[in-house]
Amino acid sequence: MSKAGRLVVLVSGSGTNLQALLDASADAAYGARVVAVGADRDGIEGLSRAERAQVPTFVEKLRDHPDRRAWDKALAARIAEHEPDLVVSAGFMKIIGAPTLEAYPVLNTHPALLPSFPGAHGVRDALAHGVKVTGCTVMLADAGVDTGPIVAQETVRVLDGDDEATLHERIKTVERELLVDIVGRMAREGWAVNGRTVIIGGAS
Ligand code: GRF
């Protein structure tokens, strides 16, 4: 069984999922705490949230490296400084490379019901397809784009008149709750992966 007490959270934007994890981990009974926040750009609200919570931050920009492989290695090294049990990609708009994936379990959150609508525009693509129900997915990251084993999903109804922004806001409300619940359970109960099936707790 793997455990997940120390979290490094990766962000690229507003960081409301990060905030939900910061708020939850204020209670020691939650079982996990954010030990560092990493980003691929500066000047974002996600980093400000970490600073306000007095959590260490780091920024690793792709353009500061000769190529993607070098950035992948540098990101893994920055993560390693904080000795995480689990890396959480919460609105981090980059594919995470092998150096990190081979060193740590990485949890990812996506604003659609995978395997439908993977990629950077899950909300827009679901809306364009005309689905009546969408939602969010928490998964373990693998080398593909949103293809890893699914840990949990929640549904959100599409309403008449929804646009990308209104639908995404309703999804994010559900997504934050789901992410906090799953990370806490993984930390407290452990988890195991059997092929594509993820089981939280239950095993000895
Ligand atoms: C989330 O919906 C996440 O799934 C998607 O981008 C959003 C990030 O929101 N990739 P925030 O930065 O946590 O507010």
PDB file of C-alpha atoms and ligand atoms in Angstrom:
ATOM      1  CA  MET A   1       0.000   0.000   0.000  1.00  0.00           C
ATOM      2  CA  SER A   2       1.243   3.481  -0.826  1.00  0.00           C
ATOM      3  CA  LYS A   3       0.698   6.425   1.517  1.00  0.00           C
ATOM      4  CA  ALA A   4       0.367  10.116   0.727  1.00  0.00           C
ATOM      5  CA  GLY A   5       1.208  12.316   3.717  1.00  0.00           C
ATOM      6  CA  ARG A   6       3.561  14.830   2.072  1.00  0.00           C
ATOM      7  CA  LEU A   7       2.124  16.575  -0.970  1.00  0.00           C
ATOM      8  CA  VAL A   8       3.871  18.646  -3.605  1.00  0.00           C
ATOM      9  CA  VAL A   9       1.172  20.448  -5.611  1.00  0.00           C
ATOM     10  CA  LEU A  10       1.851  21.724  -9.151  1.00  0.00           C
ATOM     11  CA  VAL A  11      -0.175  24.667 -10.504  1.00  0.00           C
ATOM     12  CA  SER A  12      -0.297  26.968 -13.537  1.00  0.00           C
ATOM     13  CA  GLY A  13      -3.181  29.303 -12.719  1.00  0.00           C
ATOM     14  CA  SER A  14      -5.708  30.371 -10.137  1.00  0.00           C
ATOM     15  CA  GLY A  15      -5.008  27.476  -7.780  1.00  0.00           C
ATOM     16  CA  THR A  16      -8.462  27.011  -6.267  1.00  0.00           C
ATOM     17  CA  ASN A  17      -7.876  23.249  -6.095  1.00  0.00           C
ATOM     18  CA  LEU A  18      -4.595  23.975  -4.309  1.00  0.00           C
ATOM     19  CA  GLN A  19      -6.454  26.273  -1.895  1.00  0.00           C
ATOM     20  CA  ALA A  20      -8.915  23.497  -1.088  1.00  0.00           C
ATOM     21  CA  LEU A  21      -5.981  21.188  -0.253  1.00  0.00           C
ATOM     22  CA  LEU A  22      -4.294  23.906   1.835  1.00  0.00           C
ATOM     23  CA  ASP A  23      -7.524  24.489   3.765  1.00  0.00           C
ATOM     24  CA  ALA A  24      -8.111  20.769   4.340  1.00  0.00           C
ATOM     25  CA  SER A  25      -4.557  20.147   5.511  1.00  0.00           C
ATOM     26  CA  ALA A  26      -4.858  22.824   8.209  1.00  0.00           C
ATOM     27  CA  ASP A  27      -6.530  20.032  10.201  1.00  0.00           C
ATOM     28  CA  ALA A  28      -3.911  17.434  11.224  1.00  0.00           C
ATOM     29  CA  ALA A  29      -6.612  14.751  11.132  1.00  0.00           C
ATOM     30  CA  TYR A  30      -6.762  15.214   7.358  1.00  0.00           C
ATOM     31  CA  GLY A  31      -3.618  13.087   7.121  1.00  0.00           C
ATOM     32  CA  ALA A  32      -1.874  14.963   4.304  1.00  0.00           C
ATOM     33  CA  ARG A  33      -0.237  18.366   4.062  1.00  0.00           C
ATOM     34  CA  VAL A  34       1.102  20.516   1.260  1.00  0.00           C
ATOM     35  CA  VAL A  35       4.879  20.736   1.768  1.00  0.00           C
ATOM     36  CA  ALA A  36       5.626  22.715  -1.417  1.00  0.00           C
ATOM     37  CA  VAL A  37       3.930  24.245  -4.462  1.00  0.00           C
ATOM     38  CA  GLY A  38       5.594  24.236  -7.869  1.00  0.00           C
ATOM     39  CA  ALA A  39       4.673  26.130 -11.033  1.00  0.00           C
ATOM     40  CA  ASP A  40       5.783  26.442 -14.647  1.00  0.00           C
ATOM     41  CA  ARG A  41       5.306  30.234 -14.639  1.00  0.00           C
ATOM     42  CA  ASP A  42       5.395  33.072 -12.159  1.00  0.00           C
ATOM     43  CA  GLY A  43       2.896  35.781 -11.323  1.00  0.00           C
ATOM     44  CA  ILE A  44       0.004  33.395 -10.820  1.00  0.00           C
ATOM     45  CA  GLU A  45      -2.546  33.350  -8.024  1.00  0.00           C
ATOM     46  CA  GLY A  46      -1.672  29.726  -7.247  1.00  0.00           C
ATOM     47  CA  LEU A  47       1.801  30.816  -6.076  1.00  0.00           C
ATOM     48  CA  SER A  48       0.333  33.703  -4.057  1.00  0.00           C
ATOM     49  CA  ARG A  49      -1.984  31.268  -2.291  1.00  0.00           C
ATOM     50  CA  ALA A  50       1.010  29.137  -1.309  1.00  0.00           C
ATOM     51  CA  GLU A  51       2.948  32.180  -0.087  1.00  0.00           C
ATOM     52  CA  ARG A  52      -0.009  33.343   2.010  1.00  0.00           C
ATOM     53  CA  ALA A  53      -0.122  29.870   3.558  1.00  0.00           C
ATOM     54  CA  GLN A  54       3.656  30.056   4.153  1.00  0.00           C
ATOM     55  CA  VAL A  55       4.276  27.005   2.005  1.00  0.00           C
ATOM     56  CA  PRO A  56       7.586  26.978   0.047  1.00  0.00           C
ATOM     57  CA  THR A  57       7.279  27.527  -3.708  1.00  0.00           C
ATOM     58  CA  PHE A  58       9.408  26.923  -6.773  1.00  0.00           C
ATOM     59  CA  VAL A  59       9.082  27.893 -10.431  1.00  0.00           C
ATOM     60  CA  GLU A  60      10.594  25.913 -13.285  1.00  0.00           C
ATOM     61  CA  LYS A  61       9.955  27.509 -16.693  1.00  0.00           C
ATOM     62  CA  LEU A  62      10.290  25.491 -19.863  1.00  0.00           C
ATOM     63  CA  ARG A  63      11.929  28.415 -21.673  1.00  0.00           C
ATOM     64  CA  ASP A  64      14.788  28.486 -19.155  1.00  0.00           C
ATOM     65  CA  HIS A  65      15.960  25.077 -20.417  1.00  0.00           C
ATOM     66  CA  PRO A  66      17.500  24.000 -23.730  1.00  0.00           C
ATOM     67  CA  ASP A  67      14.790  21.371 -24.294  1.00  0.00           C
ATOM     68  CA  ARG A  68      11.890  19.512 -22.783  1.00  0.00           C
ATOM     69  CA  ARG A  69      14.057  16.703 -21.400  1.00  0.00           C
ATOM     70  CA  ALA A  70      16.173  19.161 -19.470  1.00  0.00           C
ATOM     71  CA  TRP A  71      13.040  20.816 -18.061  1.00  0.00           C
ATOM     72  CA  ASP A  72      11.593  17.418 -17.098  1.00  0.00           C
ATOM     73  CA  LYS A  73      14.770  16.590 -15.171  1.00  0.00           C
ATOM     74  CA  ALA A  74      14.903  19.991 -13.493  1.00  0.00           C
ATOM     75  CA  LEU A  75      11.247  19.765 -12.433  1.00  0.00           C
ATOM     76  CA  ALA A  76      11.818  16.309 -10.931  1.00  0.00           C
ATOM     77  CA  ALA A  77      14.852  17.608  -9.037  1.00  0.00           C
ATOM     78  CA  ARG A  78      12.883  20.557  -7.594  1.00  0.00           C
ATOM     79  CA  ILE A  79      10.084  18.193  -6.527  1.00  0.00           C
ATOM     80  CA  ALA A  80      12.598  15.792  -4.953  1.00  0.00           C
ATOM     81  CA  GLU A  81      13.928  18.538  -2.655  1.00  0.00           C
ATOM     82  CA  HIS A  82      10.618  18.312  -0.780  1.00  0.00           C
ATOM     83  CA  GLU A  83      10.511  14.499  -0.477  1.00  0.00           C
ATOM     84  CA  PRO A  84       6.830  14.083  -1.357  1.00  0.00           C
ATOM     85  CA  ASP A  85       4.802  10.917  -0.956  1.00  0.00           C
ATOM     86  CA  LEU A  86       2.444  12.160  -3.662  1.00  0.00           C
ATOM     87  CA  VAL A  87       2.633  14.847  -6.353  1.00  0.00           C
ATOM     88  CA  VAL A  88      -0.702  16.499  -7.188  1.00  0.00           C
ATOM     89  CA  SER A  89      -1.056  18.152 -10.578  1.00  0.00           C
ATOM     90  CA  ALA A  90      -3.918  20.595  -9.919  1.00  0.00           C
ATOM     91  CA  GLY A  91      -4.410  22.754 -12.989  1.00  0.00           C
ATOM     92  CA  PHE A  92      -0.756  22.318 -14.044  1.00  0.00           C
ATOM     93  CA  MET A  93      -0.864  22.926 -17.790  1.00  0.00           C
ATOM     94  CA  LYS A  94       2.106  20.757 -18.761  1.00  0.00           C
ATOM     95  CA  ILE A  95       2.515  17.047 -19.383  1.00  0.00           C
ATOM     96  CA  ILE A  96       4.634  15.647 -16.576  1.00  0.00           C
ATOM     97  CA  GLY A  97       7.651  13.722 -17.888  1.00  0.00           C
ATOM     98  CA  ALA A  98       9.286  10.417 -17.025  1.00  0.00           C
ATOM     99  CA  PRO A  99      11.767  11.723 -14.417  1.00  0.00           C
ATOM    100  CA  THR A 100       8.883  12.742 -12.134  1.00  0.00           C
ATOM    101  CA  LEU A 101       6.531   9.882 -13.073  1.00  0.00           C
ATOM    102  CA  GLU A 102       9.227   7.288 -12.344  1.00  0.00           C
ATOM    103  CA  ALA A 103      10.081   8.810  -8.968  1.00  0.00           C
ATOM    104  CA  TYR A 104       6.632   9.578  -7.488  1.00  0.00           C
ATOM    105  CA  PRO A 105       2.976   8.726  -7.848  1.00  0.00           C
ATOM    106  CA  VAL A 106       1.303  11.714  -9.535  1.00  0.00           C
ATOM    107  CA  LEU A 107      -2.374  12.479  -9.082  1.00  0.00           C
ATOM    108  CA  ASN A 108      -4.064  14.589 -11.730  1.00  0.00           C
ATOM    109  CA  THR A 109      -7.456  16.238 -11.925  1.00  0.00           C
ATOM    110  CA  HIS A 110      -9.391  16.851 -15.124  1.00  0.00           C
ATOM    111  CA  PRO A 111     -12.654  18.761 -15.709  1.00  0.00           C
ATOM    112  CA  ALA A 112     -14.450  16.065 -17.755  1.00  0.00           C
ATOM    113  CA  LEU A 113     -15.500  12.449 -17.422  1.00  0.00           C
ATOM    114  CA  LEU A 114     -12.529  10.573 -18.889  1.00  0.00           C
ATOM    115  CA  PRO A 115     -11.948   8.847 -21.213  1.00  0.00           C
ATOM    116  CA  SER A 116     -14.200  11.411 -22.914  1.00  0.00           C
ATOM    117  CA  PHE A 117     -12.735  14.839 -23.627  1.00  0.00           C
ATOM    118  CA  PRO A 118      -9.091  14.561 -22.553  1.00  0.00           C
ATOM    119  CA  GLY A 119      -6.624  17.399 -23.105  1.00  0.00           C
ATOM    120  CA  ALA A 120      -6.481  21.094 -22.367  1.00  0.00           C
ATOM    121  CA  HIS A 121     -10.076  21.925 -23.367  1.00  0.00           C
ATOM    122  CA  GLY A 122     -12.169  19.262 -21.655  1.00  0.00           C
ATOM    123  CA  VAL A 123     -15.001  21.626 -20.711  1.00  0.00           C
ATOM    124  CA  ARG A 124     -15.172  23.330 -24.125  1.00  0.00           C
ATOM    125  CA  ASP A 125     -15.037  19.995 -25.969  1.00  0.00           C
ATOM    126  CA  ALA A 126     -17.811  18.438 -23.850  1.00  0.00           C
ATOM    127  CA  LEU A 127     -20.022  21.478 -24.401  1.00  0.00           C
ATOM    128  CA  ALA A 128     -19.327  21.483 -28.147  1.00  0.00           C
ATOM    129  CA  HIS A 129     -20.282  17.806 -28.300  1.00  0.00           C
ATOM    130  CA  GLY A 130     -23.638  18.581 -26.694  1.00  0.00           C
ATOM    131  CA  VAL A 131     -23.354  16.248 -23.706  1.00  0.00           C
ATOM    132  CA  LYS A 132     -26.040  16.605 -21.035  1.00  0.00           C
ATOM    133  CA  VAL A 133     -23.881  15.282 -18.207  1.00  0.00           C
ATOM    134  CA  THR A 134     -20.189  15.919 -17.694  1.00  0.00           C
ATOM    135  CA  GLY A 135     -18.049  16.131 -14.565  1.00  0.00           C
ATOM    136  CA  CYS A 136     -14.540  15.656 -13.298  1.00  0.00           C
ATOM    137  CA  THR A 137     -12.001  12.879 -12.982  1.00  0.00           C
ATOM    138  CA  VAL A 138      -9.182  12.344 -10.514  1.00  0.00           C
ATOM    139  CA  MET A 139      -6.608   9.953 -11.982  1.00  0.00           C
ATOM    140  CA  LEU A 140      -3.070   8.735 -11.536  1.00  0.00           C
ATOM    141  CA  ALA A 141      -0.925  10.264 -14.239  1.00  0.00           C
ATOM    142  CA  ASP A 142       0.906   8.109 -16.754  1.00  0.00           C
ATOM    143  CA  ALA A 143       2.895   9.033 -19.864  1.00  0.00           C
ATOM    144  CA  GLY A 144      -0.232   9.802 -21.923  1.00  0.00           C
ATOM    145  CA  VAL A 145      -2.579  12.789 -21.904  1.00  0.00           C
ATOM    146  CA  ASP A 146      -5.250  12.063 -19.267  1.00  0.00           C
ATOM    147  CA  THR A 147      -4.952   8.306 -19.854  1.00  0.00           C
ATOM    148  CA  GLY A 148      -3.891   7.047 -16.406  1.00  0.00           C
ATOM    149  CA  PRO A 149      -5.887   4.790 -14.053  1.00  0.00           C
ATOM    150  CA  ILE A 150      -9.012   6.545 -12.773  1.00  0.00           C
ATOM    151  CA  VAL A 151      -9.257   7.025  -9.003  1.00  0.00           C
ATOM    152  CA  ALA A 152     -12.641   8.784  -8.767  1.00  0.00           C
ATOM    153  CA  GLN A 153     -15.224  10.658 -10.804  1.00  0.00           C
ATOM    154  CA  GLU A 154     -18.226  12.918 -10.118  1.00  0.00           C
ATOM    155  CA  THR A 155     -20.928  14.069 -12.468  1.00  0.00           C
ATOM    156  CA  VAL A 156     -22.180  17.586 -13.206  1.00  0.00           C
ATOM    157  CA  ARG A 157     -25.324  18.326 -15.220  1.00  0.00           C
ATOM    158  CA  VAL A 158     -25.017  20.621 -18.242  1.00  0.00           C
ATOM    159  CA  LEU A 159     -27.693  23.345 -18.062  1.00  0.00           C
ATOM    160  CA  ASP A 160     -29.413  25.128 -20.933  1.00  0.00           C
ATOM    161  CA  GLY A 161     -27.489  28.317 -21.614  1.00  0.00           C
ATOM    162  CA  ASP A 162     -24.227  27.095 -20.094  1.00  0.00           C
ATOM    163  CA  ASP A 163     -21.067  28.482 -21.617  1.00  0.00           C
ATOM    164  CA  GLU A 164     -17.541  27.235 -20.960  1.00  0.00           C
ATOM    165  CA  ALA A 165     -17.038  29.584 -18.003  1.00  0.00           C
ATOM    166  CA  THR A 166     -20.299  28.827 -16.162  1.00  0.00           C
ATOM    167  CA  LEU A 167     -19.973  25.089 -16.698  1.00  0.00           C
ATOM    168  CA  HIS A 168     -16.313  25.040 -15.648  1.00  0.00           C
ATOM    169  CA  GLU A 169     -17.114  26.951 -12.434  1.00  0.00           C
ATOM    170  CA  ARG A 170     -19.775  24.375 -11.476  1.00  0.00           C
ATOM    171  CA  ILE A 171     -17.390  21.527 -12.334  1.00  0.00           C
ATOM    172  CA  LYS A 172     -14.631  23.113 -10.244  1.00  0.00           C
ATOM    173  CA  THR A 173     -16.892  23.263  -7.183  1.00  0.00           C
ATOM    174  CA  VAL A 174     -17.397  19.499  -7.434  1.00  0.00           C
ATOM    175  CA  GLU A 175     -13.773  18.878  -8.476  1.00  0.00           C
ATOM    176  CA  ARG A 176     -12.322  20.603  -5.390  1.00  0.00           C
ATOM    177  CA  GLU A 177     -14.478  18.526  -3.072  1.00  0.00           C
ATOM    178  CA  LEU A 178     -13.607  15.305  -4.869  1.00  0.00           C
ATOM    179  CA  LEU A 179      -9.866  16.046  -4.915  1.00  0.00           C
ATOM    180  CA  VAL A 180      -9.797  16.880  -1.194  1.00  0.00           C
ATOM    181  CA  ASP A 181     -11.762  13.746  -0.357  1.00  0.00           C
ATOM    182  CA  ILE A 182      -9.572  11.453  -2.474  1.00  0.00           C
ATOM    183  CA  VAL A 183      -6.197  12.867  -1.390  1.00  0.00           C
ATOM    184  CA  GLY A 184      -7.254  12.613   2.265  1.00  0.00           C
ATOM    185  CA  ARG A 185      -8.436   9.048   1.864  1.00  0.00           C
ATOM    186  CA  MET A 186      -5.257   8.059  -0.009  1.00  0.00           C
ATOM    187  CA  ALA A 187      -3.189   9.579   2.808  1.00  0.00           C
ATOM    188  CA  ARG A 188      -5.149   7.994   5.639  1.00  0.00           C
ATOM    189  CA  GLU A 189      -5.979   4.620   4.125  1.00  0.00           C
ATOM    190  CA  GLY A 190      -3.283   4.026   1.492  1.00  0.00           C
ATOM    191  CA  TRP A 191      -3.992   2.815  -2.013  1.00  0.00           C
ATOM    192  CA  ALA A 192      -3.090   0.091  -4.460  1.00  0.00           C
ATOM    193  CA  VAL A 193      -3.152  -0.111  -8.255  1.00  0.00           C
ATOM    194  CA  ASN A 194      -4.044  -3.333 -10.033  1.00  0.00           C
ATOM    195  CA  GLY A 195      -3.848  -2.809 -13.782  1.00  0.00           C
ATOM    196  CA  ARG A 196      -6.259   0.059 -14.431  1.00  0.00           C
ATOM    197  CA  THR A 197      -8.093  -0.374 -11.143  1.00  0.00           C
ATOM    198  CA  VAL A 198      -7.229   1.866  -8.207  1.00  0.00           C
ATOM    199  CA  ILE A 199      -8.377   0.784  -4.772  1.00  0.00           C
ATOM    200  CA  ILE A 200      -8.186   3.092  -1.778  1.00  0.00           C
ATOM    201  CA  GLY A 201      -7.859   1.370   1.609  1.00  0.00           C
ATOM    202  CA  GLY A 202      -9.086  -2.130   2.167  1.00  0.00           C
ATOM    203  CA  ALA A 203      -5.733  -3.878   1.641  1.00  0.00           C
ATOM    204  CA  SER A 204      -3.346  -4.648   4.483  1.00  0.00           C
TER     205      SER A 204
HETATM  206  C1  GRF B   1      -9.281  22.637 -13.023  1.00  0.00           C
HETATM  207  O1  GRF B   1     -10.598  22.493 -13.517  1.00  0.00           O
HETATM  208  C2  GRF B   1      -8.370  21.580 -13.567  1.00  0.00           C
HETATM  209  O2  GRF B   1      -8.957  20.326 -13.690  1.00  0.00           O
HETATM  210  C3  GRF B   1      -8.078  22.153 -14.935  1.00  0.00           C
HETATM  211  O3  GRF B   1      -7.877  23.528 -14.681  1.00  0.00           O
HETATM  212  C4  GRF B   1      -8.624  23.901 -13.536  1.00  0.00           C
HETATM  213  C5  GRF B   1      -7.675  24.495 -12.541  1.00  0.00           C
HETATM  214  O4  GRF B   1      -8.328  25.296 -11.625  1.00  0.00           O
HETATM  215  N1  GRF B   1      -6.971  21.510 -15.567  1.00  0.00           N
HETATM  216  P1  GRF B   1      -7.569  25.936 -10.384  1.00  0.00           P
HETATM  217  O5  GRF B   1      -6.261  26.544 -10.882  1.00  0.00           O
HETATM  218  O6  GRF B   1      -7.335  24.851  -9.366  1.00  0.00           O
HETATM  219  O7  GRF B   1      -8.495  26.996  -9.869  1.00  0.00           O
END
